[in-house]
Amino acid sequence: MVNHFFYGYSIADLLNSWANMGVFAYLLPFLMIFALVYGILSRTQILGENKGVMATISLAFGLLALQFDYVSGFYASIFPYAGMGLAVLLVAIILMGLIAPEANWAPFVWFGIGVVIFLFVLLSSISDMFWLGGTAIGLVNAAPALLAVGLVLGIMALIIWGGGRGGGGGGGGGRRTP
């Protein structure tokens, strides 16, 4: 029944035809840039309340950003990694809900997970770098060194900010009161 209705076309065929028409390379990045610029202009009211001016500037900004393929390439590089990061975040939400649903340390764990996912997405998209001319900067080869640096920085942060609350101290030397 479904195959008869679509005459042999699949979702993959539909998505491929959209890609051939430029929906993913031009239309969606333009809409995202337009919406972000328009939202920022309307929220800050930096140009007053004239929606026509805000729409014109947002339209020009979106079209000028897509004049070359840098933005399309950047979006094509960053959003697959962001999707993987969101999948990891979803798994972390499920596991945290099972392990410690009302723990007071959970916001710190969420912040740490968010930082790790952000760094992964950022470094992975920068490592692709085909949106800047096709040359990668070699972060894939430096992954063990970057992991070691991140681990050392994480341990240092844990020692600095995660230490005890007491003043420590030890020594005696003061006068005792009976």
Short mmCIF file of N, CA and C in Angstrom, two decimals:
data_model
loop_
_atom_site.label_atom_id
_atom_site.label_comp_id
_atom_site.label_asym_id
_atom_site.label_seq_id
_atom_site.Cartn_x
_atom_site.Cartn_y
_atom_site.Cartn_z
N MET A 1 0.82 -1.20 0.00
CA MET A 1 0.00 0.00 0.00
C MET A 1 0.86 1.25 0.00
N VAL A 2 1.87 1.28 0.89
CA VAL A 2 2.73 2.46 0.97
C VAL A 2 3.57 2.58 -0.29
N ASN A 3 4.12 1.47 -0.78
CA ASN A 3 4.92 1.52 -1.99
C ASN A 3 4.08 1.94 -3.20
N HIS A 4 2.82 1.51 -3.22
CA HIS A 4 1.94 1.90 -4.32
C HIS A 4 1.67 3.41 -4.30
N PHE A 5 1.55 3.96 -3.10
CA PHE A 5 1.26 5.39 -2.97
C PHE A 5 2.45 6.25 -3.39
N PHE A 6 3.65 5.84 -3.02
CA PHE A 6 4.84 6.62 -3.35
C PHE A 6 5.49 6.18 -4.66
N TYR A 7 4.97 5.18 -5.32
CA TYR A 7 5.46 4.70 -6.60
C TYR A 7 6.94 4.35 -6.57
N GLY A 8 7.35 3.65 -5.54
CA GLY A 8 8.72 3.17 -5.47
C GLY A 8 9.72 4.14 -4.89
N TYR A 9 9.31 5.32 -4.52
CA TYR A 9 10.23 6.29 -3.92
C TYR A 9 10.36 6.03 -2.43
N SER A 10 11.52 6.28 -1.93
CA SER A 10 11.76 6.12 -0.49
C SER A 10 12.10 7.47 0.11
N ILE A 11 12.24 7.48 1.41
CA ILE A 11 12.64 8.71 2.10
C ILE A 11 14.04 9.12 1.65
N ALA A 12 14.90 8.14 1.42
CA ALA A 12 16.25 8.45 0.95
C ALA A 12 16.21 9.16 -0.40
N ASP A 13 15.31 8.71 -1.29
CA ASP A 13 15.18 9.39 -2.59
C ASP A 13 14.70 10.82 -2.42
N LEU A 14 13.76 11.03 -1.51
CA LEU A 14 13.26 12.37 -1.25
C LEU A 14 14.36 13.27 -0.70
N LEU A 15 15.11 12.76 0.28
CA LEU A 15 16.20 13.56 0.86
C LEU A 15 17.30 13.84 -0.16
N ASN A 16 17.60 12.86 -1.01
CA ASN A 16 18.60 13.08 -2.06
C ASN A 16 18.14 14.12 -3.07
N SER A 17 16.86 14.10 -3.42
CA SER A 17 16.38 15.13 -4.36
C SER A 17 16.40 16.50 -3.70
N TRP A 18 16.09 16.59 -2.40
CA TRP A 18 16.21 17.87 -1.70
C TRP A 18 17.66 18.34 -1.67
N ALA A 19 18.59 17.40 -1.46
CA ALA A 19 20.01 17.77 -1.46
C ALA A 19 20.43 18.26 -2.83
N ASN A 20 19.94 17.62 -3.89
CA ASN A 20 20.26 18.07 -5.25
C ASN A 20 19.68 19.44 -5.56
N MET A 21 18.55 19.77 -4.95
CA MET A 21 17.93 21.09 -5.15
C MET A 21 18.58 22.17 -4.29
N GLY A 22 19.45 21.79 -3.37
CA GLY A 22 20.13 22.78 -2.54
C GLY A 22 19.42 23.13 -1.26
N VAL A 23 18.47 22.32 -0.85
CA VAL A 23 17.72 22.61 0.38
C VAL A 23 18.65 22.61 1.58
N PHE A 24 19.53 21.62 1.67
CA PHE A 24 20.41 21.50 2.83
C PHE A 24 21.62 22.42 2.75
N ALA A 25 22.09 22.69 1.55
CA ALA A 25 23.29 23.51 1.40
C ALA A 25 22.99 25.01 1.43
N TYR A 26 21.79 25.41 1.01
CA TYR A 26 21.51 26.83 0.91
C TYR A 26 20.25 27.28 1.65
N LEU A 27 19.15 26.57 1.46
CA LEU A 27 17.88 27.04 2.03
C LEU A 27 17.89 26.97 3.56
N LEU A 28 18.23 25.82 4.12
CA LEU A 28 18.22 25.70 5.58
C LEU A 28 19.27 26.57 6.27
N PRO A 29 20.51 26.65 5.76
CA PRO A 29 21.44 27.61 6.38
C PRO A 29 20.96 29.06 6.27
N PHE A 30 20.35 29.42 5.13
CA PHE A 30 19.82 30.78 5.01
C PHE A 30 18.72 31.03 6.03
N LEU A 31 17.80 30.08 6.18
CA LEU A 31 16.72 30.26 7.14
C LEU A 31 17.24 30.36 8.56
N MET A 32 18.27 29.58 8.88
CA MET A 32 18.84 29.64 10.23
C MET A 32 19.51 30.99 10.49
N ILE A 33 20.30 31.45 9.54
CA ILE A 33 20.98 32.75 9.70
C ILE A 33 19.95 33.88 9.76
N PHE A 34 18.95 33.83 8.88
CA PHE A 34 17.92 34.86 8.87
C PHE A 34 17.18 34.90 10.21
N ALA A 35 16.79 33.72 10.71
CA ALA A 35 16.05 33.67 11.97
C ALA A 35 16.89 34.14 13.14
N LEU A 36 18.16 33.76 13.17
CA LEU A 36 19.03 34.20 14.28
C LEU A 36 19.26 35.70 14.25
N VAL A 37 19.56 36.25 13.09
CA VAL A 37 19.80 37.70 13.00
C VAL A 37 18.52 38.47 13.31
N TYR A 38 17.40 38.02 12.77
CA TYR A 38 16.13 38.70 13.04
C TYR A 38 15.77 38.61 14.52
N GLY A 39 15.97 37.45 15.11
CA GLY A 39 15.69 37.29 16.54
C GLY A 39 16.56 38.17 17.40
N ILE A 40 17.84 38.27 17.07
CA ILE A 40 18.75 39.12 17.84
C ILE A 40 18.37 40.59 17.69
N LEU A 41 18.06 41.00 16.46
CA LEU A 41 17.68 42.40 16.23
C LEU A 41 16.37 42.76 16.92
N SER A 42 15.41 41.84 16.88
CA SER A 42 14.13 42.15 17.51
C SER A 42 14.21 42.07 19.03
N ARG A 43 15.05 41.22 19.55
CA ARG A 43 15.18 41.11 21.01
C ARG A 43 15.94 42.29 21.61
N THR A 44 17.00 42.71 20.95
CA THR A 44 17.81 43.80 21.49
C THR A 44 17.21 45.17 21.18
N GLN A 45 16.34 45.25 20.18
CA GLN A 45 15.73 46.51 19.77
C GLN A 45 16.79 47.57 19.42
N ILE A 46 17.93 47.13 18.92
CA ILE A 46 19.03 48.04 18.61
C ILE A 46 18.68 48.97 17.45
N LEU A 47 17.78 48.55 16.58
CA LEU A 47 17.37 49.38 15.44
C LEU A 47 15.95 49.90 15.61
N GLY A 48 15.44 49.87 16.81
CA GLY A 48 14.07 50.30 17.05
C GLY A 48 13.11 49.14 16.85
N GLU A 49 11.86 49.48 16.56
CA GLU A 49 10.83 48.45 16.42
C GLU A 49 10.36 48.27 14.98
N ASN A 50 11.09 48.78 14.02
CA ASN A 50 10.72 48.69 12.62
C ASN A 50 11.05 47.29 12.10
N LYS A 51 10.02 46.47 11.91
CA LYS A 51 10.23 45.08 11.49
C LYS A 51 10.71 45.00 10.04
N GLY A 52 10.36 45.97 9.22
CA GLY A 52 10.83 45.98 7.84
C GLY A 52 12.34 46.14 7.76
N VAL A 53 12.88 47.02 8.58
CA VAL A 53 14.34 47.22 8.60
C VAL A 53 15.03 45.96 9.11
N MET A 54 14.47 45.38 10.17
CA MET A 54 15.07 44.16 10.72
C MET A 54 15.03 43.02 9.71
N ALA A 55 13.91 42.88 8.99
CA ALA A 55 13.80 41.83 7.98
C ALA A 55 14.75 42.06 6.82
N THR A 56 14.91 43.32 6.40
CA THR A 56 15.82 43.63 5.30
C THR A 56 17.27 43.33 5.68
N ILE A 57 17.66 43.74 6.86
CA ILE A 57 19.03 43.47 7.32
C ILE A 57 19.24 41.97 7.48
N SER A 58 18.27 41.26 8.03
CA SER A 58 18.40 39.81 8.20
C SER A 58 18.48 39.11 6.86
N LEU A 59 17.68 39.56 5.89
CA LEU A 59 17.72 38.98 4.55
C LEU A 59 19.07 39.21 3.90
N ALA A 60 19.57 40.44 3.98
CA ALA A 60 20.88 40.74 3.39
C ALA A 60 21.98 39.95 4.08
N PHE A 61 21.92 39.85 5.40
CA PHE A 61 22.94 39.11 6.14
C PHE A 61 22.93 37.64 5.74
N GLY A 62 21.73 37.04 5.65
CA GLY A 62 21.63 35.64 5.28
C GLY A 62 22.12 35.37 3.87
N LEU A 63 21.75 36.24 2.93
CA LEU A 63 22.19 36.03 1.55
C LEU A 63 23.68 36.27 1.38
N LEU A 64 24.22 37.29 2.04
CA LEU A 64 25.66 37.55 1.94
C LEU A 64 26.47 36.43 2.59
N ALA A 65 25.95 35.83 3.65
CA ALA A 65 26.67 34.74 4.29
C ALA A 65 26.76 33.52 3.39
N LEU A 66 25.78 33.35 2.51
CA LEU A 66 25.78 32.18 1.62
C LEU A 66 26.38 32.47 0.26
N GLN A 67 27.00 33.63 0.11
CA GLN A 67 27.58 34.01 -1.17
C GLN A 67 28.67 33.01 -1.58
N PHE A 68 29.45 32.56 -0.64
CA PHE A 68 30.46 31.54 -0.90
C PHE A 68 30.08 30.30 -0.11
N ASP A 69 30.77 29.21 -0.32
CA ASP A 69 30.38 27.94 0.29
C ASP A 69 30.94 27.72 1.69
N TYR A 70 31.48 28.73 2.33
CA TYR A 70 32.04 28.55 3.66
C TYR A 70 30.98 28.16 4.68
N VAL A 71 29.87 28.87 4.66
CA VAL A 71 28.81 28.62 5.65
C VAL A 71 28.18 27.25 5.41
N SER A 72 27.90 26.92 4.16
CA SER A 72 27.31 25.61 3.85
C SER A 72 28.24 24.48 4.27
N GLY A 73 29.52 24.64 3.98
CA GLY A 73 30.49 23.62 4.38
C GLY A 73 30.63 23.51 5.88
N PHE A 74 30.61 24.65 6.56
CA PHE A 74 30.69 24.63 8.02
C PHE A 74 29.49 23.94 8.63
N TYR A 75 28.29 24.26 8.13
CA TYR A 75 27.09 23.61 8.66
C TYR A 75 27.10 22.11 8.34
N ALA A 76 27.56 21.75 7.14
CA ALA A 76 27.64 20.34 6.78
C ALA A 76 28.64 19.61 7.65
N SER A 77 29.61 20.32 8.19
CA SER A 77 30.61 19.70 9.05
C SER A 77 30.16 19.63 10.50
N ILE A 78 29.55 20.69 11.01
CA ILE A 78 29.29 20.75 12.45
C ILE A 78 28.01 20.02 12.86
N PHE A 79 26.97 20.02 12.04
CA PHE A 79 25.71 19.45 12.50
C PHE A 79 25.70 17.93 12.63
N PRO A 80 26.40 17.15 11.81
CA PRO A 80 26.47 15.72 12.11
C PRO A 80 27.14 15.43 13.46
N TYR A 81 28.20 16.16 13.78
CA TYR A 81 28.86 15.97 15.07
C TYR A 81 27.96 16.45 16.22
N ALA A 82 27.23 17.53 15.99
CA ALA A 82 26.29 18.01 17.02
C ALA A 82 25.18 16.98 17.24
N GLY A 83 24.75 16.31 16.19
CA GLY A 83 23.76 15.25 16.34
C GLY A 83 24.29 14.10 17.18
N MET A 84 25.55 13.73 16.96
CA MET A 84 26.15 12.68 17.79
C MET A 84 26.27 13.15 19.23
N GLY A 85 26.62 14.42 19.43
CA GLY A 85 26.71 14.96 20.79
C GLY A 85 25.36 14.93 21.49
N LEU A 86 24.29 15.25 20.77
CA LEU A 86 22.96 15.20 21.36
C LEU A 86 22.56 13.77 21.70
N ALA A 87 22.98 12.80 20.89
CA ALA A 87 22.70 11.40 21.21
C ALA A 87 23.41 10.98 22.49
N VAL A 88 24.66 11.40 22.65
CA VAL A 88 25.40 11.10 23.88
C VAL A 88 24.73 11.77 25.07
N LEU A 89 24.28 13.00 24.89
CA LEU A 89 23.59 13.72 25.97
C LEU A 89 22.29 13.01 26.35
N LEU A 90 21.56 12.49 25.38
CA LEU A 90 20.34 11.76 25.67
C LEU A 90 20.62 10.50 26.48
N VAL A 91 21.66 9.77 26.12
CA VAL A 91 22.04 8.58 26.89
C VAL A 91 22.46 8.97 28.30
N ALA A 92 23.18 10.08 28.43
CA ALA A 92 23.58 10.54 29.77
C ALA A 92 22.37 10.94 30.60
N ILE A 93 21.38 11.55 29.98
CA ILE A 93 20.16 11.91 30.71
C ILE A 93 19.45 10.66 31.22
N ILE A 94 19.35 9.66 30.39
CA ILE A 94 18.70 8.41 30.80
C ILE A 94 19.47 7.75 31.94
N LEU A 95 20.80 7.67 31.81
CA LEU A 95 21.60 7.03 32.86
C LEU A 95 21.56 7.82 34.16
N MET A 96 21.62 9.14 34.09
CA MET A 96 21.56 9.95 35.31
C MET A 96 20.19 9.82 35.97
N GLY A 97 19.14 9.70 35.18
CA GLY A 97 17.81 9.50 35.74
C GLY A 97 17.68 8.16 36.45
N LEU A 98 18.39 7.16 35.97
CA LEU A 98 18.36 5.85 36.62
C LEU A 98 19.24 5.80 37.86
N ILE A 99 20.40 6.42 37.79
CA ILE A 99 21.37 6.31 38.88
C ILE A 99 21.05 7.26 40.02
N ALA A 100 20.93 8.52 39.72
CA ALA A 100 20.76 9.53 40.78
C ALA A 100 19.77 10.59 40.32
N PRO A 101 18.47 10.31 40.45
CA PRO A 101 17.49 11.27 39.93
C PRO A 101 17.45 12.60 40.67
N GLU A 102 17.80 12.63 41.94
CA GLU A 102 17.70 13.87 42.70
C GLU A 102 19.00 14.21 43.43
N ALA A 103 20.12 13.93 42.81
CA ALA A 103 21.40 14.21 43.45
C ALA A 103 21.73 15.69 43.36
N ASN A 104 22.36 16.21 44.41
CA ASN A 104 22.71 17.63 44.41
C ASN A 104 23.97 17.92 43.60
N TRP A 105 24.71 16.91 43.23
CA TRP A 105 25.91 17.10 42.42
C TRP A 105 25.61 16.98 40.93
N ALA A 106 24.38 16.67 40.56
CA ALA A 106 24.03 16.46 39.15
C ALA A 106 24.30 17.67 38.26
N PRO A 107 24.05 18.92 38.69
CA PRO A 107 24.35 20.05 37.79
C PRO A 107 25.82 20.14 37.40
N PHE A 108 26.71 19.77 38.29
CA PHE A 108 28.14 19.79 37.96
C PHE A 108 28.47 18.72 36.94
N VAL A 109 27.83 17.56 37.07
CA VAL A 109 28.05 16.49 36.09
C VAL A 109 27.50 16.91 34.73
N TRP A 110 26.32 17.55 34.72
CA TRP A 110 25.75 18.02 33.45
C TRP A 110 26.64 19.05 32.79
N PHE A 111 27.20 19.94 33.60
CA PHE A 111 28.11 20.94 33.05
C PHE A 111 29.34 20.26 32.45
N GLY A 112 29.90 19.28 33.14
CA GLY A 112 31.07 18.56 32.62
C GLY A 112 30.76 17.82 31.34
N ILE A 113 29.60 17.16 31.30
CA ILE A 113 29.21 16.44 30.09
C ILE A 113 29.01 17.43 28.94
N GLY A 114 28.39 18.56 29.23
CA GLY A 114 28.18 19.57 28.19
C GLY A 114 29.48 20.12 27.65
N VAL A 115 30.45 20.35 28.53
CA VAL A 115 31.76 20.86 28.09
C VAL A 115 32.46 19.83 27.21
N VAL A 116 32.42 18.57 27.62
CA VAL A 116 33.07 17.52 26.83
C VAL A 116 32.41 17.39 25.46
N ILE A 117 31.09 17.42 25.41
CA ILE A 117 30.39 17.31 24.13
C ILE A 117 30.69 18.53 23.26
N PHE A 118 30.68 19.72 23.86
CA PHE A 118 30.99 20.94 23.10
C PHE A 118 32.39 20.87 22.51
N LEU A 119 33.36 20.44 23.31
CA LEU A 119 34.73 20.35 22.81
C LEU A 119 34.86 19.30 21.72
N PHE A 120 34.16 18.17 21.88
CA PHE A 120 34.19 17.13 20.86
C PHE A 120 33.62 17.66 19.54
N VAL A 121 32.47 18.32 19.61
CA VAL A 121 31.85 18.85 18.39
C VAL A 121 32.75 19.90 17.75
N LEU A 122 33.28 20.80 18.56
CA LEU A 122 34.13 21.87 18.03
C LEU A 122 35.41 21.31 17.41
N LEU A 123 36.11 20.43 18.11
CA LEU A 123 37.36 19.89 17.58
C LEU A 123 37.12 18.99 16.37
N SER A 124 36.03 18.25 16.36
CA SER A 124 35.75 17.39 15.21
C SER A 124 35.42 18.21 13.98
N SER A 125 34.64 19.27 14.15
CA SER A 125 34.31 20.09 12.98
C SER A 125 35.50 20.90 12.51
N ILE A 126 36.35 21.34 13.42
CA ILE A 126 37.57 22.04 13.00
C ILE A 126 38.52 21.07 12.32
N SER A 127 38.53 19.82 12.78
CA SER A 127 39.41 18.83 12.19
C SER A 127 39.02 18.53 10.75
N ASP A 128 37.74 18.58 10.45
CA ASP A 128 37.32 18.38 9.06
C ASP A 128 37.88 19.48 8.17
N MET A 129 37.60 20.70 8.51
CA MET A 129 38.13 21.90 7.86
C MET A 129 37.96 21.93 6.36
N PHE A 130 37.13 21.07 5.79
CA PHE A 130 36.95 21.19 4.35
C PHE A 130 36.18 22.46 4.01
N TRP A 131 35.54 23.05 4.99
CA TRP A 131 34.83 24.30 4.75
C TRP A 131 35.78 25.49 4.72
N LEU A 132 37.07 25.26 5.00
CA LEU A 132 38.06 26.33 4.88
C LEU A 132 39.09 26.03 3.81
N GLY A 133 38.77 25.16 2.89
CA GLY A 133 39.67 24.94 1.78
C GLY A 133 40.14 23.52 1.62
N GLY A 134 39.71 22.61 2.46
CA GLY A 134 40.01 21.21 2.26
C GLY A 134 41.21 20.67 2.98
N THR A 135 41.86 21.45 3.79
CA THR A 135 43.03 20.94 4.50
C THR A 135 42.70 20.80 5.97
N ALA A 136 42.87 19.63 6.47
CA ALA A 136 42.64 19.40 7.90
C ALA A 136 43.88 19.83 8.67
N ILE A 137 43.69 20.13 9.93
CA ILE A 137 44.82 20.59 10.73
C ILE A 137 45.47 19.45 11.49
N GLY A 138 45.02 18.22 11.27
CA GLY A 138 45.70 17.07 11.85
C GLY A 138 45.33 16.77 13.29
N LEU A 139 44.16 17.18 13.74
CA LEU A 139 43.77 16.88 15.11
C LEU A 139 43.49 15.40 15.32
N VAL A 140 43.14 14.69 14.25
CA VAL A 140 42.89 13.26 14.38
C VAL A 140 44.17 12.54 14.79
N ASN A 141 45.30 12.95 14.22
CA ASN A 141 46.57 12.32 14.57
C ASN A 141 47.02 12.72 15.97
N ALA A 142 46.56 13.86 16.44
CA ALA A 142 46.97 14.34 17.76
C ALA A 142 45.96 13.97 18.85
N ALA A 143 45.02 13.08 18.56
CA ALA A 143 43.98 12.75 19.52
C ALA A 143 44.53 12.20 20.84
N PRO A 144 45.51 11.29 20.84
CA PRO A 144 46.03 10.83 22.14
C PRO A 144 46.66 11.96 22.97
N ALA A 145 47.38 12.85 22.32
CA ALA A 145 47.99 13.96 23.05
C ALA A 145 46.93 14.91 23.58
N LEU A 146 45.92 15.19 22.77
CA LEU A 146 44.83 16.06 23.22
C LEU A 146 44.05 15.42 24.37
N LEU A 147 43.87 14.11 24.31
CA LEU A 147 43.20 13.40 25.40
C LEU A 147 44.01 13.48 26.68
N ALA A 148 45.32 13.32 26.58
CA ALA A 148 46.18 13.42 27.76
C ALA A 148 46.15 14.83 28.35
N VAL A 149 46.20 15.85 27.50
CA VAL A 149 46.13 17.23 27.99
C VAL A 149 44.79 17.49 28.67
N GLY A 150 43.71 17.02 28.06
CA GLY A 150 42.39 17.19 28.66
C GLY A 150 42.27 16.47 29.99
N LEU A 151 42.85 15.28 30.08
CA LEU A 151 42.82 14.53 31.33
C LEU A 151 43.60 15.24 32.42
N VAL A 152 44.78 15.74 32.09
CA VAL A 152 45.59 16.47 33.07
C VAL A 152 44.87 17.74 33.52
N LEU A 153 44.29 18.48 32.58
CA LEU A 153 43.54 19.69 32.95
C LEU A 153 42.32 19.35 33.80
N GLY A 154 41.66 18.25 33.50
CA GLY A 154 40.51 17.84 34.30
C GLY A 154 40.90 17.46 35.71
N ILE A 155 42.01 16.75 35.86
CA ILE A 155 42.49 16.38 37.20
C ILE A 155 42.90 17.62 37.97
N MET A 156 43.56 18.56 37.29
CA MET A 156 43.94 19.81 37.96
C MET A 156 42.71 20.59 38.41
N ALA A 157 41.69 20.65 37.57
CA ALA A 157 40.47 21.36 37.95
C ALA A 157 39.78 20.67 39.11
N LEU A 158 39.81 19.34 39.12
CA LEU A 158 39.21 18.60 40.22
C LEU A 158 39.94 18.87 41.52
N ILE A 159 41.26 18.94 41.47
CA ILE A 159 42.05 19.21 42.68
C ILE A 159 41.82 20.64 43.15
N ILE A 160 41.80 21.58 42.22
CA ILE A 160 41.67 22.99 42.61
C ILE A 160 40.28 23.29 43.14
N TRP A 161 39.24 22.91 42.40
CA TRP A 161 37.89 23.30 42.79
C TRP A 161 37.15 22.22 43.57
N GLY A 162 37.64 21.03 43.55
CA GLY A 162 36.93 19.96 44.23
C GLY A 162 37.52 19.58 45.56
N GLY A 163 38.46 20.36 46.06
CA GLY A 163 39.09 20.05 47.34
C GLY A 163 38.13 20.21 48.49
N GLY A 164 38.60 19.87 49.65
CA GLY A 164 37.77 19.95 50.85
C GLY A 164 37.42 21.38 51.20
N ARG A 165 36.46 21.54 52.08
CA ARG A 165 35.99 22.85 52.47
C ARG A 165 36.73 23.39 53.68
N GLY A 166 37.41 22.55 54.40
CA GLY A 166 38.06 22.96 55.65
C GLY A 166 39.30 23.78 55.40
N GLY A 167 39.73 24.44 56.43
CA GLY A 167 40.91 25.28 56.32
C GLY A 167 42.18 24.49 56.49
N GLY A 168 42.08 23.24 56.79
CA GLY A 168 43.26 22.43 56.96
C GLY A 168 44.01 22.84 58.20
N GLY A 169 45.17 23.06 58.07
CA GLY A 169 45.93 23.57 59.20
C GLY A 169 46.49 22.46 60.02
N GLY A 170 47.01 22.28 60.76
CA GLY A 170 47.54 21.26 61.59
C GLY A 170 48.28 21.73 62.70
N GLY A 171 48.75 22.42 62.85
CA GLY A 171 49.55 22.46 63.91
C GLY A 171 49.52 22.79 65.23
N GLY A 172 49.03 22.93 66.04
CA GLY A 172 49.29 23.20 67.46
C GLY A 172 49.95 24.54 67.60
N GLY A 173 50.77 24.74 68.41
CA GLY A 173 51.49 25.99 68.56
C GLY A 173 50.68 27.06 69.25
N GLY A 174 49.42 26.95 69.28
CA GLY A 174 48.62 27.96 69.95
C GLY A 174 48.40 27.59 71.40
N ARG A 175 47.87 28.47 72.16
CA ARG A 175 47.64 28.23 73.57
C ARG A 175 46.34 27.47 73.76
N ARG A 176 46.35 26.50 74.61
CA ARG A 176 45.15 25.72 74.90
C ARG A 176 44.38 26.36 76.03
N THR A 177 43.10 26.30 75.87
CA THR A 177 42.27 26.77 76.97
C THR A 177 41.63 25.57 77.64
N PRO A 178 41.66 25.51 78.96
CA PRO A 178 41.13 24.32 79.65
C PRO A 178 39.65 24.24 79.64
#
